[in-house]
Short mmCIF file of C-alpha atoms and ligand atoms in Angstrom, two decimals:
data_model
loop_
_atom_site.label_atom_id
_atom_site.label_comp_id
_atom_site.label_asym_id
_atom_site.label_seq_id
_atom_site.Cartn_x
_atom_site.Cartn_y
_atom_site.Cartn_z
CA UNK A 12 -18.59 7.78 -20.69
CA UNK A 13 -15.08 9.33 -21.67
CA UNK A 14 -12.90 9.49 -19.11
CA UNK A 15 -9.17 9.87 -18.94
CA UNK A 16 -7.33 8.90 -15.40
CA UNK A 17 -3.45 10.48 -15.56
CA UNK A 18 -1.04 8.64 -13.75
CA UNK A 19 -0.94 4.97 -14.10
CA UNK A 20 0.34 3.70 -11.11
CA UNK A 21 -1.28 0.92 -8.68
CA UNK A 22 -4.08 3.22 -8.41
CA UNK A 23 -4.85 4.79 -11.35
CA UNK A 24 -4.19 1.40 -13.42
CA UNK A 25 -6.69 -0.17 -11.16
CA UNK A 26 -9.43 2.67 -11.60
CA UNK A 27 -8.98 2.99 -15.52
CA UNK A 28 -8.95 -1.03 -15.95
CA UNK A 29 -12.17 -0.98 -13.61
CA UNK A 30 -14.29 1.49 -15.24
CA UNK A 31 -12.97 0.37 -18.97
CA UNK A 32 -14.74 -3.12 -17.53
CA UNK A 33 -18.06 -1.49 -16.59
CA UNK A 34 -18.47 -0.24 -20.29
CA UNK A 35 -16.44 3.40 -20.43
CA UNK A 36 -14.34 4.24 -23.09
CA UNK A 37 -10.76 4.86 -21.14
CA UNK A 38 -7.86 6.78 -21.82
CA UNK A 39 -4.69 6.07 -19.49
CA UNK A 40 -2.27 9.00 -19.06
CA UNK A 41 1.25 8.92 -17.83
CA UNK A 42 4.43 10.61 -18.64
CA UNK A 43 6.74 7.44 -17.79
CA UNK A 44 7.34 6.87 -21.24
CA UNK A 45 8.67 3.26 -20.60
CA UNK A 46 5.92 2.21 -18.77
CA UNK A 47 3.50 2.95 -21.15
CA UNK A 48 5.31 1.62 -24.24
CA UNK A 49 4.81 -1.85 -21.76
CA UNK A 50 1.18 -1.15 -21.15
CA UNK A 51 0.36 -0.68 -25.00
CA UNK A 52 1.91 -4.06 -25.31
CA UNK A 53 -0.28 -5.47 -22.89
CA UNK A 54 2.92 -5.73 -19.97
CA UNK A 55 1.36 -4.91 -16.49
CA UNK A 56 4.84 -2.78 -14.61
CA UNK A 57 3.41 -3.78 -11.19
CA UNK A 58 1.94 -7.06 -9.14
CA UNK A 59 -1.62 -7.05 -8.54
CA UNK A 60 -3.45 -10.02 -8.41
CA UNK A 61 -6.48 -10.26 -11.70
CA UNK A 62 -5.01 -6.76 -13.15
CA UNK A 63 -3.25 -8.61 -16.09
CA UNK A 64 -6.41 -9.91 -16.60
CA UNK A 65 -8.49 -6.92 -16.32
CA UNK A 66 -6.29 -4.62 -18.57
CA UNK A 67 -5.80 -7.11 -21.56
CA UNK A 68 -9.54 -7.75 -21.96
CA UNK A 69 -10.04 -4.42 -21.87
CA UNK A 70 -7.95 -3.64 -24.60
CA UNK A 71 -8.91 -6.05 -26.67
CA UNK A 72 -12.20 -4.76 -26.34
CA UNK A 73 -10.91 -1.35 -27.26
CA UNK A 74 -12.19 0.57 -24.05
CA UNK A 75 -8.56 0.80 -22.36
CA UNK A 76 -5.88 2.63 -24.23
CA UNK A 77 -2.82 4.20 -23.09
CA UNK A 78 -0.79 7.45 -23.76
CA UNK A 79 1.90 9.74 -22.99
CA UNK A 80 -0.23 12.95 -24.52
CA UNK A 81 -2.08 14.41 -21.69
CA UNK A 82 -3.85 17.30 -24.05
CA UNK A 83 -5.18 14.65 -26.33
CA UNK A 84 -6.62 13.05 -23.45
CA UNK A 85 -7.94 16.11 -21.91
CA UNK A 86 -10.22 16.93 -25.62
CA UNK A 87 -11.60 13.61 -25.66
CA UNK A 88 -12.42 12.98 -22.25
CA UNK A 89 -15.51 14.10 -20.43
CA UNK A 90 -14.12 13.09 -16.88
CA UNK A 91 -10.75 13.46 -15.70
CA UNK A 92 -9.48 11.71 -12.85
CA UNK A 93 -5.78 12.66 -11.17
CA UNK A 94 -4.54 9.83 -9.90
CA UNK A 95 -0.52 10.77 -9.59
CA UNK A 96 1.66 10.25 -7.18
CA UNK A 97 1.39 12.47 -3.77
CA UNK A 98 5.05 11.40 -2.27
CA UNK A 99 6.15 12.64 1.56
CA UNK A 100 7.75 16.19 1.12
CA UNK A 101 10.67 16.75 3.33
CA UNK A 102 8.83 18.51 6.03
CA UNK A 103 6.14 15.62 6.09
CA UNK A 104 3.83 17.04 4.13
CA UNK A 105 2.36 16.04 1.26
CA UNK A 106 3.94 16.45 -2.05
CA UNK A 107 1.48 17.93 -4.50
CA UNK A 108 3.52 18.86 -7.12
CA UNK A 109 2.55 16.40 -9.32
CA UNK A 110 -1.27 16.95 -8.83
CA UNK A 111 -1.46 20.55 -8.89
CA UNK A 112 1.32 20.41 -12.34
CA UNK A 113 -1.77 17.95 -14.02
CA UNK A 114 -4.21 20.59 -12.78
CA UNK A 115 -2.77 23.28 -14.65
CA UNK A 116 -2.29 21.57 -17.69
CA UNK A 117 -5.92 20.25 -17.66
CA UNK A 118 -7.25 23.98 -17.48
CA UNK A 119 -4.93 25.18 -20.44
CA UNK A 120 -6.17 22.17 -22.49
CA UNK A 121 -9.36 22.07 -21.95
CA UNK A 122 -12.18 22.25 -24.79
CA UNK A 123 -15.49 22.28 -22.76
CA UNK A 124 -17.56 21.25 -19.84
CA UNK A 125 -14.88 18.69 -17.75
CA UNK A 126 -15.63 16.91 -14.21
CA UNK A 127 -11.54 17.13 -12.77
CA UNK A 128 -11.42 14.00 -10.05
CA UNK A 129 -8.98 14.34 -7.73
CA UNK A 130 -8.39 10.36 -7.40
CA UNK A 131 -4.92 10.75 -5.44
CA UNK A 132 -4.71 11.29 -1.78
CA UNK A 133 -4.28 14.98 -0.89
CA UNK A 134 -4.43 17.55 2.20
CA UNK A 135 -7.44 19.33 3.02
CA UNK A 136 -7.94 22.33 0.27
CA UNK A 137 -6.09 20.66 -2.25
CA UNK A 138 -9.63 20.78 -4.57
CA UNK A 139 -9.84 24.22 -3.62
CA UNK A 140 -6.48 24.81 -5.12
CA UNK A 141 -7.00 22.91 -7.60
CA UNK A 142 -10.23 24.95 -8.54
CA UNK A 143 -8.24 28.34 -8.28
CA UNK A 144 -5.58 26.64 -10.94
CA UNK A 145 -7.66 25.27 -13.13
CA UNK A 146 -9.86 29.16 -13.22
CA UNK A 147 -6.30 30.28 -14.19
CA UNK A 148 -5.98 28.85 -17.43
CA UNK A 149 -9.58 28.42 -18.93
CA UNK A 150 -13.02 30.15 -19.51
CA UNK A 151 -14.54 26.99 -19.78
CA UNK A 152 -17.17 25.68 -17.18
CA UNK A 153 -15.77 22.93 -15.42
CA UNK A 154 -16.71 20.91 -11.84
CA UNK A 155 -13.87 19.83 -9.59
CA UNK A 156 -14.51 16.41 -7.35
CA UNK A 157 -12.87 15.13 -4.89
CA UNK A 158 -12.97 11.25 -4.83
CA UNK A 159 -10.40 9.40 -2.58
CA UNK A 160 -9.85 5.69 -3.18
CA UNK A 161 -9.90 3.31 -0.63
CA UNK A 162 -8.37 0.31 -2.55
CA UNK A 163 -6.02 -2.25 -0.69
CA UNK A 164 -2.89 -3.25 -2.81
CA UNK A 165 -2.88 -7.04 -3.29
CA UNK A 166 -6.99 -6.67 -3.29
CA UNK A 167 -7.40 -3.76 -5.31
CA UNK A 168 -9.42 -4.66 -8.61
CA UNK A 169 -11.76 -6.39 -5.62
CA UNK A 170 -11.52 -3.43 -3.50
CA UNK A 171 -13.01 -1.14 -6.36
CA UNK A 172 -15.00 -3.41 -8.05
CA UNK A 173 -16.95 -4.28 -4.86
CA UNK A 174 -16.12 -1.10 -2.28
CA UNK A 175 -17.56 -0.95 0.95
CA UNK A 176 -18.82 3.01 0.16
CA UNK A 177 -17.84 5.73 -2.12
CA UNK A 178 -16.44 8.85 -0.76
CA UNK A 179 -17.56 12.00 -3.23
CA UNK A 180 -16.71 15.55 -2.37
CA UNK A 181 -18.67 17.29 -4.43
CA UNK A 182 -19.10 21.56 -5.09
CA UNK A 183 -22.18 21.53 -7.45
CA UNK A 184 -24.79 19.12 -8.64
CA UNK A 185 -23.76 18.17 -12.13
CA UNK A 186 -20.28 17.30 -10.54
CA UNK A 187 -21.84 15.23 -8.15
CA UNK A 188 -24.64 13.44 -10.74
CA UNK A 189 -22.07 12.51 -13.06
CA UNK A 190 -19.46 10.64 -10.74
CA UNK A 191 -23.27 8.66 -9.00
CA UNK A 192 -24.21 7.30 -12.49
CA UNK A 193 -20.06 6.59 -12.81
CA UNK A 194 -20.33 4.64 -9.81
CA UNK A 195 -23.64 2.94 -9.97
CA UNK A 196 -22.40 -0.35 -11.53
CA UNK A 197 -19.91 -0.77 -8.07
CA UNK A 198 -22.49 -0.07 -5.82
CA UNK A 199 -25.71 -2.72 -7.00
CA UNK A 200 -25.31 -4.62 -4.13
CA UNK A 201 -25.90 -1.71 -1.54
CA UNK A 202 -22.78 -0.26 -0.83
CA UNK A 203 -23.45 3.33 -0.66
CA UNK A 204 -22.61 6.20 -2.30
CA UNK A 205 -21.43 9.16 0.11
CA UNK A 206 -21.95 12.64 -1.21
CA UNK A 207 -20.21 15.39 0.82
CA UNK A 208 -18.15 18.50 0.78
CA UNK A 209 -14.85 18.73 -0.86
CA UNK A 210 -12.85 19.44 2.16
CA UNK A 211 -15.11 16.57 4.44
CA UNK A 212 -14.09 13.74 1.25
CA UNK A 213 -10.64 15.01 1.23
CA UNK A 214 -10.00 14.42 5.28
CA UNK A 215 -11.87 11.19 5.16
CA UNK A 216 -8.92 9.02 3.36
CA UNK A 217 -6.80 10.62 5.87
CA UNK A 218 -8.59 9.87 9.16
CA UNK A 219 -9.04 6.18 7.55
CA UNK A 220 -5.59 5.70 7.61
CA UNK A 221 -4.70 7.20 10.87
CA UNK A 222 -7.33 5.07 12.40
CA UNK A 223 -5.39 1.69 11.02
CA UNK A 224 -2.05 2.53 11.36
CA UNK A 225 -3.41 3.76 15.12
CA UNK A 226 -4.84 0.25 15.54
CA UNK A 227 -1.76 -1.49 14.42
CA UNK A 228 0.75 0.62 16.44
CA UNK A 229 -1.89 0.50 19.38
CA UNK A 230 -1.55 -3.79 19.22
CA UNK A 231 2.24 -3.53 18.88
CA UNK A 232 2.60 -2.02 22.50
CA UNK A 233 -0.21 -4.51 23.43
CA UNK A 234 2.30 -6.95 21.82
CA UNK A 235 5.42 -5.31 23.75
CA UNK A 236 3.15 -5.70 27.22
CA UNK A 237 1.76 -8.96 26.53
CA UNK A 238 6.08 -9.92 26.20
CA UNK A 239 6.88 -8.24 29.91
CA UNK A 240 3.95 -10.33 31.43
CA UNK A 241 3.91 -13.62 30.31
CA UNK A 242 0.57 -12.89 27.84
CA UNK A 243 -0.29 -13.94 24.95
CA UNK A 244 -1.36 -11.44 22.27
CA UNK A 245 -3.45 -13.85 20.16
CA UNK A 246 -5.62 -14.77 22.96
CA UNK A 247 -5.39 -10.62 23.93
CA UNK A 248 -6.53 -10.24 20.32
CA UNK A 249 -9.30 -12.33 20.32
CA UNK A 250 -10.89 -11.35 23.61
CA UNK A 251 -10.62 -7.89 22.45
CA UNK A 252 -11.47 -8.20 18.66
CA UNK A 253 -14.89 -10.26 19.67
CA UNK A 254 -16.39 -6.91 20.93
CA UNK A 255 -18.71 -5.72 18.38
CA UNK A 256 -17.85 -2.20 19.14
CA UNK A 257 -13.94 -3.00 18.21
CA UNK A 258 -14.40 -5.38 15.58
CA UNK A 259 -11.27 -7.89 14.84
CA UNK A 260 -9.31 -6.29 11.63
CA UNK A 261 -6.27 -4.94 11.71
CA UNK A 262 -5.56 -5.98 15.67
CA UNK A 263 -2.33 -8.53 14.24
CA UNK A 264 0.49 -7.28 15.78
CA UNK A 265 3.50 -7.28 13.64
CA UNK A 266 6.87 -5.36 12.22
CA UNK A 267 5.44 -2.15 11.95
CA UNK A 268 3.73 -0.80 9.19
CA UNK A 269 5.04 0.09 5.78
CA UNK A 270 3.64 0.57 2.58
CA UNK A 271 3.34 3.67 0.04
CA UNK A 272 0.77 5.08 2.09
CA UNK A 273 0.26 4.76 6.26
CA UNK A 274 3.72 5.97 6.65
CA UNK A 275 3.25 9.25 4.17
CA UNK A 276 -0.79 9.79 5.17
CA UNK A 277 0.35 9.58 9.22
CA UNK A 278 2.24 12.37 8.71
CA UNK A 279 0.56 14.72 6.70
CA UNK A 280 -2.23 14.65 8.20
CA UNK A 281 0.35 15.83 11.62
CA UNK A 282 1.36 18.15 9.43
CA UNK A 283 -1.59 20.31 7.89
CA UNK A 284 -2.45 19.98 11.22
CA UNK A 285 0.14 21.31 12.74
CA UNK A 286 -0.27 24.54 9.65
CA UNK A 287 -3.72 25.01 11.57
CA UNK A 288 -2.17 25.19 14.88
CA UNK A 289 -3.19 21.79 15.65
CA UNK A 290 -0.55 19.09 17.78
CA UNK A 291 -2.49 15.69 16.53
CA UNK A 292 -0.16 14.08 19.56
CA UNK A 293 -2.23 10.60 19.11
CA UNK A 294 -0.86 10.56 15.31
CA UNK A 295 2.84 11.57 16.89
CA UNK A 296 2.80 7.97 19.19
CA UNK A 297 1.32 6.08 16.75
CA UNK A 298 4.18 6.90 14.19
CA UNK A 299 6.77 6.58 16.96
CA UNK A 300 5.47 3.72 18.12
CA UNK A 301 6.40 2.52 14.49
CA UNK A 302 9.82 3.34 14.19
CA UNK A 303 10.24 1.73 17.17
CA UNK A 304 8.47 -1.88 16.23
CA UNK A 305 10.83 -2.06 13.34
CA UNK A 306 13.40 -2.76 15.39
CA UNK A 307 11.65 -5.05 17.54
CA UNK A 308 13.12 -7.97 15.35
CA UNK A 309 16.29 -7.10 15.06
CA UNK A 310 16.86 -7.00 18.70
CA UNK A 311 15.26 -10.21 19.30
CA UNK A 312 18.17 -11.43 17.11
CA UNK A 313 21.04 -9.16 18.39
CA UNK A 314 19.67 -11.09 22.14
CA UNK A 315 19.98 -14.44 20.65
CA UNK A 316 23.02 -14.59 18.96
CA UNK A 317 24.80 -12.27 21.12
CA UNK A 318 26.85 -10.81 17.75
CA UNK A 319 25.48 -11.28 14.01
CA UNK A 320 28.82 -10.68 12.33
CA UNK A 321 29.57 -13.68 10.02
CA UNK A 322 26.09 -14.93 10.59
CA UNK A 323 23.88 -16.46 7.75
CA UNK A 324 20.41 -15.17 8.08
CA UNK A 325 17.28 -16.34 6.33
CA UNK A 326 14.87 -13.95 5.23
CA UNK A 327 11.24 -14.13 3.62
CA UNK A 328 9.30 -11.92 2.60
CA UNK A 329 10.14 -8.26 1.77
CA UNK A 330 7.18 -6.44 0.03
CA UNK A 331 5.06 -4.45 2.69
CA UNK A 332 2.70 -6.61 2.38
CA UNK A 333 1.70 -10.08 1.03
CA UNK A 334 0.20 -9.84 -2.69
CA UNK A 335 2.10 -6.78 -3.81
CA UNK A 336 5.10 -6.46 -5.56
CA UNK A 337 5.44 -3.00 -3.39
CA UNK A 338 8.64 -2.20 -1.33
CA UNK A 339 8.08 1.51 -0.67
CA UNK A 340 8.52 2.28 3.31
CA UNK A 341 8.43 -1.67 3.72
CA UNK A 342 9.73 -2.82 7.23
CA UNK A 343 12.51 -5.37 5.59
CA UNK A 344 14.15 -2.22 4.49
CA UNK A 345 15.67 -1.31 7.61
CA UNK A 346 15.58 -5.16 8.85
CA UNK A 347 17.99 -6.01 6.01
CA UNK A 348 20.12 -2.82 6.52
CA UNK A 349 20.05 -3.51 10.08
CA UNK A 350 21.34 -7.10 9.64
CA UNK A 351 23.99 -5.63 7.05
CA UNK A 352 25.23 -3.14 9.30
CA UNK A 353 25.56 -5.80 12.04
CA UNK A 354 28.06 -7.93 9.57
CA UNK A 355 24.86 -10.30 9.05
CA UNK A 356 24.85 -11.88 5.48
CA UNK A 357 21.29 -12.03 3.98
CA UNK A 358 19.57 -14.72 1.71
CA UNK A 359 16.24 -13.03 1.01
CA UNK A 360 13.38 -14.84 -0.86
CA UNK A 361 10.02 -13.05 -1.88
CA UNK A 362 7.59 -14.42 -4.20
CA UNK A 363 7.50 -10.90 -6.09
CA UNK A 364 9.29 -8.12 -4.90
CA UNK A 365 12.70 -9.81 -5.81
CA UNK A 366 13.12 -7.51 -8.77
CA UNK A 367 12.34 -4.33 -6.49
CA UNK A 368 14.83 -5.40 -3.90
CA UNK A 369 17.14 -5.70 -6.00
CA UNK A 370 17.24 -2.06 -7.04
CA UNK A 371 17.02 -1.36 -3.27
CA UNK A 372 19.88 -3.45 -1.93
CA UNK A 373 21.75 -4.79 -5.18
CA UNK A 374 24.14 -7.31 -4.92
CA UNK A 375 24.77 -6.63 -1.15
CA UNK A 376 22.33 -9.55 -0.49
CA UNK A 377 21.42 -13.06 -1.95
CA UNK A 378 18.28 -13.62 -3.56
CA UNK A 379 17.10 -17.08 -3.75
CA UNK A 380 14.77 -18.25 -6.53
CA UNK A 381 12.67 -20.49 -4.29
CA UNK A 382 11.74 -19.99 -0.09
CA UNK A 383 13.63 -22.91 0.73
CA UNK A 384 17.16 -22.05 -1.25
CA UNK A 385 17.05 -18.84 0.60
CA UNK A 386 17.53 -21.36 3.90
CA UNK A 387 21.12 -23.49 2.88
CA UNK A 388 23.17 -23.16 5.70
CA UNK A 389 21.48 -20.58 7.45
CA UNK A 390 21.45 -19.37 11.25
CA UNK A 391 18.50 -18.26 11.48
CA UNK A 392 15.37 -17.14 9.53
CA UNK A 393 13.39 -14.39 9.48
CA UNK A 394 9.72 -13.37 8.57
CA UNK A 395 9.01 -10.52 7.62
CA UNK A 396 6.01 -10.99 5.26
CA UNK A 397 3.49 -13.01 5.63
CA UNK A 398 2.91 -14.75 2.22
CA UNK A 399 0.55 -17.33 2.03
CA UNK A 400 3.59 -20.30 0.82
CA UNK A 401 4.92 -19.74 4.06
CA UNK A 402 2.09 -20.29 6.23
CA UNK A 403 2.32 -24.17 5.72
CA UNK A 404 6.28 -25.05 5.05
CA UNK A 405 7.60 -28.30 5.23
CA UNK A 406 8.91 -27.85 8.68
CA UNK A 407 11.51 -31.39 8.73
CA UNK A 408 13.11 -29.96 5.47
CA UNK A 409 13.84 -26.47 6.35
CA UNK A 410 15.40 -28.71 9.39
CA UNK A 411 17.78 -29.65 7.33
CA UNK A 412 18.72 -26.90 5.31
CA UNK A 413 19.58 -24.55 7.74
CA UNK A 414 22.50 -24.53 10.14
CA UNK A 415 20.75 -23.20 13.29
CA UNK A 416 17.45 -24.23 14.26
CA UNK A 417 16.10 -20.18 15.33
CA UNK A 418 13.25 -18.49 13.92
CA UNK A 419 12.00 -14.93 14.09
CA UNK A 420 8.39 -14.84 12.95
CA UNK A 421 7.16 -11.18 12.92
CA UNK A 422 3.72 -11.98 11.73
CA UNK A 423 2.96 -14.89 14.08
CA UNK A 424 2.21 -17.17 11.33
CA UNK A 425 3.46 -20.42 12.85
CA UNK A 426 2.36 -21.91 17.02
CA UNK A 427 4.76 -21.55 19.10
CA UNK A 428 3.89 -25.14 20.55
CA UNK A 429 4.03 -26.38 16.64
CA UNK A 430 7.34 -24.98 16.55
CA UNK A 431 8.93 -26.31 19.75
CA UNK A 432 7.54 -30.42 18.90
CA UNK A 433 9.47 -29.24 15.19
CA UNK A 434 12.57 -28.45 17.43
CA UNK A 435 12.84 -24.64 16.40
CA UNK A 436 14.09 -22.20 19.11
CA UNK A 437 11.20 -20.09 18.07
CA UNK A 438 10.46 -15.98 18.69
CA UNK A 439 7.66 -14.61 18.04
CA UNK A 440 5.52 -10.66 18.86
CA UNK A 441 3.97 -10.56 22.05
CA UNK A 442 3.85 -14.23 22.56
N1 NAD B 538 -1.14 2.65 -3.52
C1 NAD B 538 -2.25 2.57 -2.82
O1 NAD B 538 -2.59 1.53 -2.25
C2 NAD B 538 -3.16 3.76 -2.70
C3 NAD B 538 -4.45 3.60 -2.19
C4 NAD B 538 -5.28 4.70 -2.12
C5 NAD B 538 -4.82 5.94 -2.52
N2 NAD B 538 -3.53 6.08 -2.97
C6 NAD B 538 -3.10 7.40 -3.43
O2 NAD B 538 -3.20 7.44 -4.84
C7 NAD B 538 -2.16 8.25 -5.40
C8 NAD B 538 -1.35 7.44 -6.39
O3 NAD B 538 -0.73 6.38 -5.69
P1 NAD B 538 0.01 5.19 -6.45
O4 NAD B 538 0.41 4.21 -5.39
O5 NAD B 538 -0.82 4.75 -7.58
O6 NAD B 538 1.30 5.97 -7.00
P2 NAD B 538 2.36 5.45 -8.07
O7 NAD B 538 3.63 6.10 -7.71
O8 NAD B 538 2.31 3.96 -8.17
O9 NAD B 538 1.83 6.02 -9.46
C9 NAD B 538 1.81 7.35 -9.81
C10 NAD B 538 1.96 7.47 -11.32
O10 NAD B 538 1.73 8.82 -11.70
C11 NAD B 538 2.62 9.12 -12.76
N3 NAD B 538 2.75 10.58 -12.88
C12 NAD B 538 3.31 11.46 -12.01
N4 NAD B 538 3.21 12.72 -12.47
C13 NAD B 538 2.55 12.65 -13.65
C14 NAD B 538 2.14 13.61 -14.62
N5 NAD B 538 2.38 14.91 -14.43
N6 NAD B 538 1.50 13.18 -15.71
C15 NAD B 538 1.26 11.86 -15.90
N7 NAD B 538 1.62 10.91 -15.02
C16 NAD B 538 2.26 11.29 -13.91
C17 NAD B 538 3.88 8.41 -12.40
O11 NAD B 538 4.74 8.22 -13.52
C18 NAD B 538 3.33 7.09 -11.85
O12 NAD B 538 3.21 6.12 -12.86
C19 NAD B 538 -1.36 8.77 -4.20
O13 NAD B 538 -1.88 10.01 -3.83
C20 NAD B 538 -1.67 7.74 -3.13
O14 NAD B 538 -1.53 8.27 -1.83
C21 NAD B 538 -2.71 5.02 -3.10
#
């Protein structure tokens, strides 16, 4: 099949490299004009493990090309999928602009018959909208679909080559055939494809992502309790996680959660709520619950040291996440500010985010070029991400290197017996 996908970010990258490698002729659209000079040259702008990969073969094969020229993508392409950015507004509601700008230009441009796949995350009635915008501009017949993605950065080309199911909100049945025979090739081994209603597809991404961040703000306070009794929330997660009706993902307590999209999808979904009338007061803890967790850290430090002016302090990891190169709404923001704004110095080491910190903190911190430099003559470290290089260090050496002997482990990577026999004063969450 044709198929454009506009916007070329870590979603619509993945989805275009994904169904170029099932056999589709794919045409890339975004209007960064820099980052798709480096995409015709084969340069991937973001970190996601086997993507390189993916979108080189692909080209060379001729099904993946890229372009700033939305109309000339809209002509050739048979299936259109929106997959721009859908940023917090200032109220806390989502940000269509972007969507609902492609929209418009997709009915002025189009030549014919088009499936329009709303790929990006958006509020209940966006496809209706986007139906009324598209009528606007054209006579032509076209089907609108609502399709959200459920991909995990750091696992996304696995995420959508293999999904667990297919969410398709879908308004009529040639809308609905073509994105099944689309989708066929991900789904061999079972996983199945869910056809709905527009509105039902649209509010599923959202409720997904309530229910984790709710699940990782519900195990913080678990975390905070276990901390004011003397428990230990690894045992507290296991005990619980075992149940088959609870399950054991996403129960790690931690810094909070971050990323591009739990913090933005909490609260619009509060928000078109809240248009309806509705107070979603479980969504309203969960995100203050967050806020708070962030800071959980930061005080464990303040209560060690007493006063972090002048000290040195250690920190790895920075992305929101292992296996992303993604900083947006990622807790060692407001860690590292936090330490700044305590007179802290920072040495901060991250195996790929360095070049996205730096445009978030400049030269107001160190970065180090391997973990271990970012220790030299440090008080203290701190981790904030839990990278797979750090699960295993060489505990004697980092002995050495660093002036104090403290560590503040917010993702519980390390024992705390392990860590006393290494002679580390050693805090951990909820342990
Ligand atoms: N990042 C994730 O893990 C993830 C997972 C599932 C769903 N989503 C959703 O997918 C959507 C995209 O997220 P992302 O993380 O890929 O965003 P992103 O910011 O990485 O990428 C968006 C891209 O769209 C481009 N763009 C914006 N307006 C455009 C226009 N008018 N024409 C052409 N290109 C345009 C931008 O230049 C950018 O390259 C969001 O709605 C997000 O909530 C994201």
């Amino acid at each position: 099949m044709k198929i454009a996908v506009v916007g070329t970010g870590y979603v619509g990258l993945v989805v275009g490299a994904c169904l170029a490698e099932t056999g589709n002729n794919v045409l890339c659209v975004d209007k960064d004009q820099a980052k798709v000079r480096a995409l015709k040259r084969g340069r991937i702008p973001i970190f996601e493990p086997g993507l390189t990969e993916l979108v080189q073969r692909n080209q060379h094969e001729g099904r993946l090309e890229f372009t700033t020229q939305l109309p000339k993508a809209i002509i050739s392409s048979q299936i259109i999928f929106i997959a721009v950015g859908t940023p917090q507004g200032e109220d806390g509601s989502a940000d269509l602009q972007h969507v609902l700008a492609v929209a418009s230009d997709v009915g002025r441009h189009m030549d014919g018959y088009k499936v329009i796949v709303n790929k990006s995350t958006v509020p209940v009635g966006t496809a209706a909208k986007v139906r009324r915008l598209i009528g606007a501009e054209t006579t032509h017949p076209f089907s609108v679909v609502s399709n959200p993605e459920f991909l995990k950065q750091g696992a996304a080309v696995d995420d959508f080559m293999k999904p667990d199911r297919v969410v398709i909100g879908a308004e009529d049945q040639s809308g609905a055939d073509l994105m099944e025979s689309l989708y066929r090739p991900f789904t061999r081994t079972g996983a199945p494809i869910m056809i709905m209603d527009c509105a039902s597809a649209e509010l599923c991404k959202y409720a997904a992502n309530a229910l984790l961040a709710t699940r990782i703000s519900f195990m913080n306070e678990i975390a905070n309790v276990c901390e004011l009794f003397g428990a230990d929330v690894d045992r507290v997660r296991q005990g619980v996680g075992s149940d088959r009706r609870i399950g054991t993902s996403f129960l790690f307590p931690g810094v909070g959660y971050g990323g591009s999209c739990f913090p933005k999808d909490v609260k619009a979904l509060v928000r078109f709520s809240a248009d309806k009338k509705y107070d979603f007061q479980v969504l309203k803890a969960v995100e203050a619950v967050n806020e708070r967790q962030k800071r959980v850290l930061v005080d464990k430090m303040q209560a060690h040291f007493k006063s972090l002016k002048g000290k040195t302090i250690a920190v790895w990891g920075l992305a929101f996440k292992p296996k992303t190169d993604d900083m947006r709404e990622a807790p060692a923001i407001p860690i590292v500010q936090s330490l700044l704004k305590h007179g802290a110095k920072v040495q901060a080491y991250d195996p790929e985010a360095q070049r996205v910190a730096r445009e978030i903190f400049g030269d107001r911190i160190k970065y180090a070029a391997k973990s271990y430099d970012a220790l030299k003559n440090a008080d203290g470290l701190v981790i904030v991400t839990e990278w797979q290089e750090f699960r295993e260090p060489d505990f004697p050496k980092m002995r050495k290197l660093m002036r104090g002997t403290v560590i503040f482990d917010g993702r519980n990577i390390y024992e705390p017996a392990q860590m006393k026999a290494h002679g580390f004063t050693y805090h951990s969450i909820g342990r």
